């Protein structure tokens, strides 16, 4: 019996070969499943034809976050190897990270380009808080990003099961990525080509906001009841122009789950920057976003629960089964779906 509040209800079997490990080229040749709620109808097309299936009179919102080369490899004073994944900056030049390798408070980690991390807190959820130094100088975020761009690796999602390559520097970044801060790309936007983006800009009111996607986006829900899941928070910012556009929009198309959560958080709190920890699911449905363009998400993830907040649990599973039957490519480098 399916229960929208039970985590087990959001499970589905995905054949391994449907996990996309590389994007298609050109980007807009990716397939697009369109679900029309009014007609309760699924149609199949490609991103190239997006303009033909979008409703008129839309305000479109995109996420201009930029992925950091957040994965770095170094060693401890003892010489033991260590891997660090930057999750996000905190206050006072402190950073939330994940570290593979045993550390305690006071442990120093050494990386290329004279970068040093010192562990200052150990959190119960397994994350760590560190400060970064170079030649004893405490590094702020932009100084750190500059070094990470030289020595770091793009943190490809674990399910890709491969190391990052040179092509990923372009492929795993949106065309309009501007503000450094994400450890994962807002993947629904990876399907845009310059031509498609130009067409959309010519016809629609297009706006940008920022939500820095954190590593929590990949965290599976591991409690039985979804409402007991401790939702991760991510920093967001909505500029004056985007706020105005949101306030005046007749209909809102969110490109991606990150945009959806940002817009919905704003609609509930009126905040234009801060930490967004909104968990959308069938018992907490959208109040501002009308249409959603997104990719296909992991089983039992908060993202598939977000899809269910738009169309319900049964319909979500039905759409996913259809996508599997039609051999759509899943996850970050995969195909997409449009809910209208």
Short mmCIF file of C-alpha atoms in Angstrom, two decimals:
data_model
loop_
_atom_site.label_atom_id
_atom_site.label_comp_id
_atom_site.label_asym_id
_atom_site.label_seq_id
_atom_site.Cartn_x
_atom_site.Cartn_y
_atom_site.Cartn_z
CA UNK A 1 0.00 0.00 0.00
CA UNK A 2 1.52 3.33 -1.07
CA UNK A 3 1.66 5.97 1.65
CA UNK A 4 3.02 9.43 0.66
CA UNK A 5 4.42 9.88 4.18
CA UNK A 6 6.44 6.63 4.09
CA UNK A 7 9.95 6.73 2.66
CA UNK A 8 9.62 3.21 1.25
CA UNK A 9 6.84 4.44 -1.07
CA UNK A 10 9.40 6.50 -3.04
CA UNK A 11 11.51 3.53 -4.08
CA UNK A 12 11.84 2.27 -7.64
CA UNK A 13 14.18 -0.06 -9.51
CA UNK A 14 16.46 1.56 -12.06
CA UNK A 15 18.51 -0.56 -14.46
CA UNK A 16 22.16 0.48 -14.03
CA UNK A 17 22.59 1.21 -17.73
CA UNK A 18 20.07 4.07 -17.48
CA UNK A 19 22.35 6.08 -15.14
CA UNK A 20 23.93 8.75 -17.36
CA UNK A 21 27.66 9.15 -16.71
CA UNK A 22 28.26 11.56 -19.61
CA UNK A 23 25.96 14.18 -21.15
CA UNK A 24 24.59 13.97 -24.67
CA UNK A 25 25.91 16.41 -27.26
CA UNK A 26 24.57 18.88 -28.19
CA UNK A 27 23.02 19.43 -24.75
CA UNK A 28 19.54 20.14 -26.12
CA UNK A 29 19.38 16.77 -27.88
CA UNK A 30 18.53 15.28 -24.47
CA UNK A 31 15.05 13.82 -24.31
CA UNK A 32 12.20 15.54 -22.52
CA UNK A 33 9.17 13.85 -21.00
CA UNK A 34 6.26 16.31 -20.76
CA UNK A 35 3.45 15.68 -18.30
CA UNK A 36 0.34 17.80 -18.79
CA UNK A 37 -1.65 17.76 -15.54
CA UNK A 38 -4.86 19.20 -16.99
CA UNK A 39 -5.01 16.51 -19.69
CA UNK A 40 -3.31 13.87 -17.52
CA UNK A 41 -1.16 13.06 -20.53
CA UNK A 42 2.51 12.18 -21.05
CA UNK A 43 4.25 13.10 -24.31
CA UNK A 44 7.85 12.59 -25.40
CA UNK A 45 10.02 15.16 -27.15
CA UNK A 46 13.52 16.67 -26.87
CA UNK A 47 14.86 19.80 -25.17
CA UNK A 48 15.41 21.33 -28.58
CA UNK A 49 11.61 21.56 -28.87
CA UNK A 50 11.12 23.09 -25.43
CA UNK A 51 9.66 26.31 -26.84
CA UNK A 52 6.87 24.33 -28.52
CA UNK A 53 5.64 22.79 -25.26
CA UNK A 54 6.03 25.73 -22.84
CA UNK A 55 2.83 27.60 -21.97
CA UNK A 56 2.66 31.33 -22.89
CA UNK A 57 2.91 34.25 -20.39
CA UNK A 58 5.60 32.70 -18.24
CA UNK A 59 8.22 34.11 -15.96
CA UNK A 60 11.14 31.68 -16.02
CA UNK A 61 13.58 31.39 -13.12
CA UNK A 62 17.07 29.87 -13.34
CA UNK A 63 19.79 29.24 -10.75
CA UNK A 64 23.09 31.02 -11.52
CA UNK A 65 25.17 29.23 -8.88
CA UNK A 66 28.63 28.02 -9.95
CA UNK A 67 30.13 24.67 -8.97
CA UNK A 68 33.40 24.81 -7.01
CA UNK A 69 36.19 22.28 -7.48
CA UNK A 70 35.32 21.21 -3.98
CA UNK A 71 37.14 17.86 -3.78
CA UNK A 72 40.79 17.97 -2.71
CA UNK A 73 43.32 15.29 -1.82
CA UNK A 74 46.10 15.75 0.71
CA UNK A 75 47.74 14.21 3.74
CA UNK A 76 47.90 14.44 7.49
CA UNK A 77 51.06 15.31 9.43
CA UNK A 78 51.51 11.57 9.91
CA UNK A 79 51.61 11.15 6.11
CA UNK A 80 48.24 9.35 5.98
CA UNK A 81 46.20 10.15 2.88
CA UNK A 82 43.07 12.24 3.24
CA UNK A 83 40.22 13.47 1.02
CA UNK A 84 38.22 16.60 1.81
CA UNK A 85 34.96 17.76 0.27
CA UNK A 86 34.01 21.38 0.89
CA UNK A 87 30.29 21.66 1.54
CA UNK A 88 29.78 25.36 2.29
CA UNK A 89 31.25 28.40 3.99
CA UNK A 90 29.99 29.24 7.49
CA UNK A 91 30.52 32.49 9.40
CA UNK A 92 33.95 33.90 10.29
CA UNK A 93 35.89 32.06 7.56
CA UNK A 94 34.92 28.66 8.90
CA UNK A 95 33.83 25.92 6.49
CA UNK A 96 31.60 22.88 6.69
CA UNK A 97 33.36 19.92 5.08
CA UNK A 98 33.35 16.16 4.84
CA UNK A 99 36.64 14.37 5.41
CA UNK A 100 37.47 10.82 4.37
CA UNK A 101 40.06 9.71 6.91
CA UNK A 102 40.15 9.83 10.71
CA UNK A 103 40.62 13.29 12.23
CA UNK A 104 40.24 14.94 15.60
CA UNK A 105 40.02 18.55 16.74
CA UNK A 106 43.35 20.21 16.04
CA UNK A 107 44.29 17.84 13.20
CA UNK A 108 46.03 19.69 10.36
CA UNK A 109 45.65 18.56 6.75
CA UNK A 110 48.15 19.53 4.06
CA UNK A 111 47.32 20.09 0.38
CA UNK A 112 49.07 21.40 -2.75
CA UNK A 113 49.73 25.13 -3.18
CA UNK A 114 50.57 25.42 0.55
CA UNK A 115 46.92 25.02 1.53
CA UNK A 116 46.35 23.84 5.10
CA UNK A 117 43.06 22.92 6.77
CA UNK A 118 42.74 22.75 10.56
CA UNK A 119 39.86 20.78 12.10
CA UNK A 120 38.06 22.89 14.70
CA UNK A 121 34.78 20.99 15.22
CA UNK A 122 33.46 17.45 14.79
CA UNK A 123 29.70 17.25 14.19
CA UNK A 124 27.52 14.28 15.10
CA UNK A 125 26.28 13.88 11.52
CA UNK A 126 29.83 13.14 10.35
CA UNK A 127 30.55 16.60 8.94
CA UNK A 128 33.54 18.63 10.16
CA UNK A 129 34.21 22.35 10.56
CA UNK A 130 37.63 23.59 9.44
CA UNK A 131 39.58 26.78 8.85
CA UNK A 132 41.82 27.11 5.80
CA UNK A 133 45.24 28.75 5.88
CA UNK A 134 48.01 29.57 3.46
CA UNK A 135 51.37 30.61 4.97
CA UNK A 136 49.52 31.13 8.29
CA UNK A 137 47.06 33.56 6.68
CA UNK A 138 43.42 32.74 7.29
CA UNK A 139 41.64 32.39 3.90
CA UNK A 140 38.29 33.93 3.05
CA UNK A 141 35.94 32.23 0.61
CA UNK A 142 37.11 33.86 -2.63
CA UNK A 143 40.79 33.29 -1.77
CA UNK A 144 39.98 29.66 -1.05
CA UNK A 145 38.02 29.21 -4.30
CA UNK A 146 40.98 30.57 -6.26
CA UNK A 147 43.23 27.85 -4.80
CA UNK A 148 40.59 25.12 -5.19
CA UNK A 149 40.26 26.00 -8.87
CA UNK A 150 43.94 25.13 -9.25
CA UNK A 151 44.19 21.99 -7.11
CA UNK A 152 40.64 20.70 -6.72
CA UNK A 153 38.36 18.31 -8.57
CA UNK A 154 34.72 18.78 -9.51
CA UNK A 155 32.66 16.74 -7.04
CA UNK A 156 30.76 14.56 -9.51
CA UNK A 157 27.86 12.71 -7.85
CA UNK A 158 28.87 9.30 -6.41
CA UNK A 159 26.51 7.38 -8.74
CA UNK A 160 28.56 8.41 -11.79
CA UNK A 161 31.18 6.06 -10.46
CA UNK A 162 34.10 7.80 -12.17
CA UNK A 163 36.66 10.54 -11.62
CA UNK A 164 36.10 14.00 -13.07
CA UNK A 165 37.64 14.72 -16.47
CA UNK A 166 38.57 17.89 -18.34
CA UNK A 167 35.23 17.92 -20.26
CA UNK A 168 33.31 18.02 -16.98
CA UNK A 169 34.64 21.52 -16.31
CA UNK A 170 32.36 22.68 -19.12
CA UNK A 171 29.67 19.98 -19.03
CA UNK A 172 28.97 20.14 -15.28
CA UNK A 173 28.57 23.94 -15.24
CA UNK A 174 25.55 25.83 -16.57
CA UNK A 175 25.98 28.41 -19.36
CA UNK A 176 25.02 31.16 -16.91
CA UNK A 177 26.95 29.95 -13.83
CA UNK A 178 28.13 33.10 -12.09
CA UNK A 179 28.32 32.90 -8.30
CA UNK A 180 30.72 30.33 -6.83
CA UNK A 181 29.29 28.26 -3.99
CA UNK A 182 27.72 24.98 -5.20
CA UNK A 183 29.10 21.47 -4.80
CA UNK A 184 26.58 20.11 -7.31
CA UNK A 185 25.23 21.61 -10.52
CA UNK A 186 21.58 22.65 -10.88
CA UNK A 187 21.29 19.90 -13.46
CA UNK A 188 18.00 20.79 -15.17
CA UNK A 189 19.86 23.80 -16.62
CA UNK A 190 22.64 21.71 -18.18
CA UNK A 191 20.38 21.06 -21.19
CA UNK A 192 20.48 24.63 -22.48
CA UNK A 193 22.54 25.55 -25.53
CA UNK A 194 23.33 29.20 -26.30
CA UNK A 195 20.74 29.07 -29.15
CA UNK A 196 17.97 27.65 -26.95
CA UNK A 197 18.73 30.15 -24.19
CA UNK A 198 18.59 33.01 -26.68
CA UNK A 199 15.21 31.87 -28.01
CA UNK A 200 13.81 31.68 -24.48
CA UNK A 201 15.21 35.11 -23.59
CA UNK A 202 13.55 36.57 -26.70
CA UNK A 203 10.13 35.18 -25.87
CA UNK A 204 9.90 35.03 -22.08
CA UNK A 205 10.67 37.04 -18.96
CA UNK A 206 13.83 35.23 -17.77
CA UNK A 207 15.27 35.81 -14.30
CA UNK A 208 18.15 34.49 -12.21
CA UNK A 209 18.43 33.73 -8.52
CA UNK A 210 21.10 31.89 -6.56
CA UNK A 211 20.94 28.77 -4.42
CA UNK A 212 24.25 27.11 -3.64
CA UNK A 213 23.52 23.40 -3.96
CA UNK A 214 25.07 21.51 -1.04
CA UNK A 215 26.15 17.90 -0.65
CA UNK A 216 22.94 17.29 1.31
CA UNK A 217 21.10 17.15 -2.01
CA UNK A 218 22.44 13.58 -2.47
CA UNK A 219 21.63 12.45 1.07
CA UNK A 220 19.04 9.68 0.92
CA UNK A 221 16.13 9.84 3.34
CA UNK A 222 16.93 7.10 5.85
CA UNK A 223 14.02 7.47 8.26
CA UNK A 224 10.76 5.52 7.86
CA UNK A 225 8.51 8.58 7.96
CA UNK A 226 9.55 11.33 5.52
CA UNK A 227 8.52 14.16 7.85
CA UNK A 228 11.16 13.00 10.37
CA UNK A 229 13.93 13.66 7.84
CA UNK A 230 16.27 16.49 8.98
CA UNK A 231 16.25 18.66 5.84
CA UNK A 232 19.61 20.13 4.80
CA UNK A 233 19.88 23.89 4.40
CA UNK A 234 21.51 25.78 1.54
CA UNK A 235 22.39 29.45 1.13
CA UNK A 236 20.19 31.42 -1.28
CA UNK A 237 19.89 34.95 -2.58
CA UNK A 238 17.16 36.60 -4.67
CA UNK A 239 18.19 39.90 -6.26
CA UNK A 240 15.92 42.95 -6.51
CA UNK A 241 15.01 42.31 -10.18
CA UNK A 242 14.17 38.65 -9.58
CA UNK A 243 12.11 39.58 -6.50
CA UNK A 244 10.12 42.08 -8.56
CA UNK A 245 9.59 39.52 -11.31
CA UNK A 246 8.41 36.95 -8.74
CA UNK A 247 5.98 39.39 -7.15
CA UNK A 248 4.50 40.31 -10.55
CA UNK A 249 4.62 36.92 -12.29
CA UNK A 250 1.37 35.58 -13.74
CA UNK A 251 2.80 32.07 -14.00
CA UNK A 252 6.16 30.79 -12.71
CA UNK A 253 8.31 28.12 -14.37
CA UNK A 254 11.09 26.94 -12.07
CA UNK A 255 14.03 25.39 -13.88
CA UNK A 256 15.14 22.78 -11.38
CA UNK A 257 14.35 21.68 -7.85
CA UNK A 258 16.79 24.25 -6.42
CA UNK A 259 14.89 27.14 -7.99
CA UNK A 260 11.61 25.60 -6.85
CA UNK A 261 12.73 25.43 -3.23
CA UNK A 262 14.12 28.98 -3.31
CA UNK A 263 10.95 30.48 -4.81
CA UNK A 264 8.70 28.51 -2.45
CA UNK A 265 10.80 29.49 0.58
CA UNK A 266 10.49 33.14 -0.45
CA UNK A 267 6.73 32.73 -0.94
CA UNK A 268 6.41 31.44 2.63
CA UNK A 269 8.87 33.69 4.48
CA UNK A 270 9.35 36.80 2.31
CA UNK A 271 13.11 36.39 2.85
CA UNK A 272 15.36 37.19 -0.10
CA UNK A 273 18.54 35.70 1.34
CA UNK A 274 19.61 33.26 4.01
CA UNK A 275 19.45 29.52 4.52
CA UNK A 276 16.72 27.61 2.70
CA UNK A 277 15.68 24.37 4.40
CA UNK A 278 12.27 23.92 2.80
CA UNK A 279 11.14 20.33 2.32
CA UNK A 280 8.45 20.06 -0.37
CA UNK A 281 6.47 16.82 -0.41
CA UNK A 282 2.82 15.77 -0.86
CA UNK A 283 1.92 17.21 2.57
CA UNK A 284 3.70 20.50 1.77
CA UNK A 285 2.80 21.48 -1.79
CA UNK A 286 3.97 24.42 -3.94
CA UNK A 287 2.09 27.70 -3.51
CA UNK A 288 3.99 29.87 -6.02
CA UNK A 289 5.63 27.68 -8.69
CA UNK A 290 3.20 26.65 -11.43
CA UNK A 291 5.43 24.59 -13.72
CA UNK A 292 8.61 22.61 -13.18
CA UNK A 293 11.44 21.62 -15.51
CA UNK A 294 13.71 19.04 -13.89
CA UNK A 295 15.73 15.84 -14.29
CA UNK A 296 14.97 12.35 -12.97
CA UNK A 297 16.00 11.86 -9.35
CA UNK A 298 17.25 9.17 -7.00
CA UNK A 299 14.83 6.78 -5.27
CA UNK A 300 13.90 7.78 -1.71
CA UNK A 301 15.45 11.24 -2.15
CA UNK A 302 13.92 14.56 -1.07
CA UNK A 303 13.98 15.49 -4.77
CA UNK A 304 11.60 12.74 -5.90
CA UNK A 305 9.41 13.76 -2.94
CA UNK A 306 9.45 17.31 -4.33
CA UNK A 307 8.14 15.96 -7.68
CA UNK A 308 5.35 14.24 -5.75
CA UNK A 309 4.44 17.61 -4.19
CA UNK A 310 3.45 18.71 -7.73
CA UNK A 311 1.72 15.61 -9.10
CA UNK A 312 1.19 13.21 -6.18
CA UNK A 313 3.01 10.01 -5.30
CA UNK A 314 1.16 7.60 -7.62
CA UNK A 315 1.57 9.83 -10.67
CA UNK A 316 5.27 10.40 -9.88
CA UNK A 317 5.93 6.65 -9.81
CA UNK A 318 3.87 6.19 -12.98
CA UNK A 319 5.90 8.87 -14.81
CA UNK A 320 9.17 7.31 -13.64
CA UNK A 321 8.05 3.83 -14.78
CA UNK A 322 7.19 5.30 -18.19
CA UNK A 323 10.63 6.95 -18.37
CA UNK A 324 12.32 3.63 -17.49
CA UNK A 325 10.23 1.75 -20.06
CA UNK A 326 11.20 4.35 -22.70
CA UNK A 327 14.87 4.08 -21.64
CA UNK A 328 15.32 7.70 -20.58
CA UNK A 329 18.74 8.51 -19.10
CA UNK A 330 18.58 9.31 -15.37
CA UNK A 331 20.20 11.69 -12.88
CA UNK A 332 22.62 14.63 -13.29
CA UNK A 333 23.75 14.09 -16.89
CA UNK A 334 20.47 12.49 -17.89
CA UNK A 335 17.27 13.50 -19.67
CA UNK A 336 14.57 15.76 -18.25
CA UNK A 337 10.90 16.15 -17.56
CA UNK A 338 8.55 19.10 -17.71
CA UNK A 339 5.46 19.32 -15.53
CA UNK A 340 2.89 21.75 -16.94
#
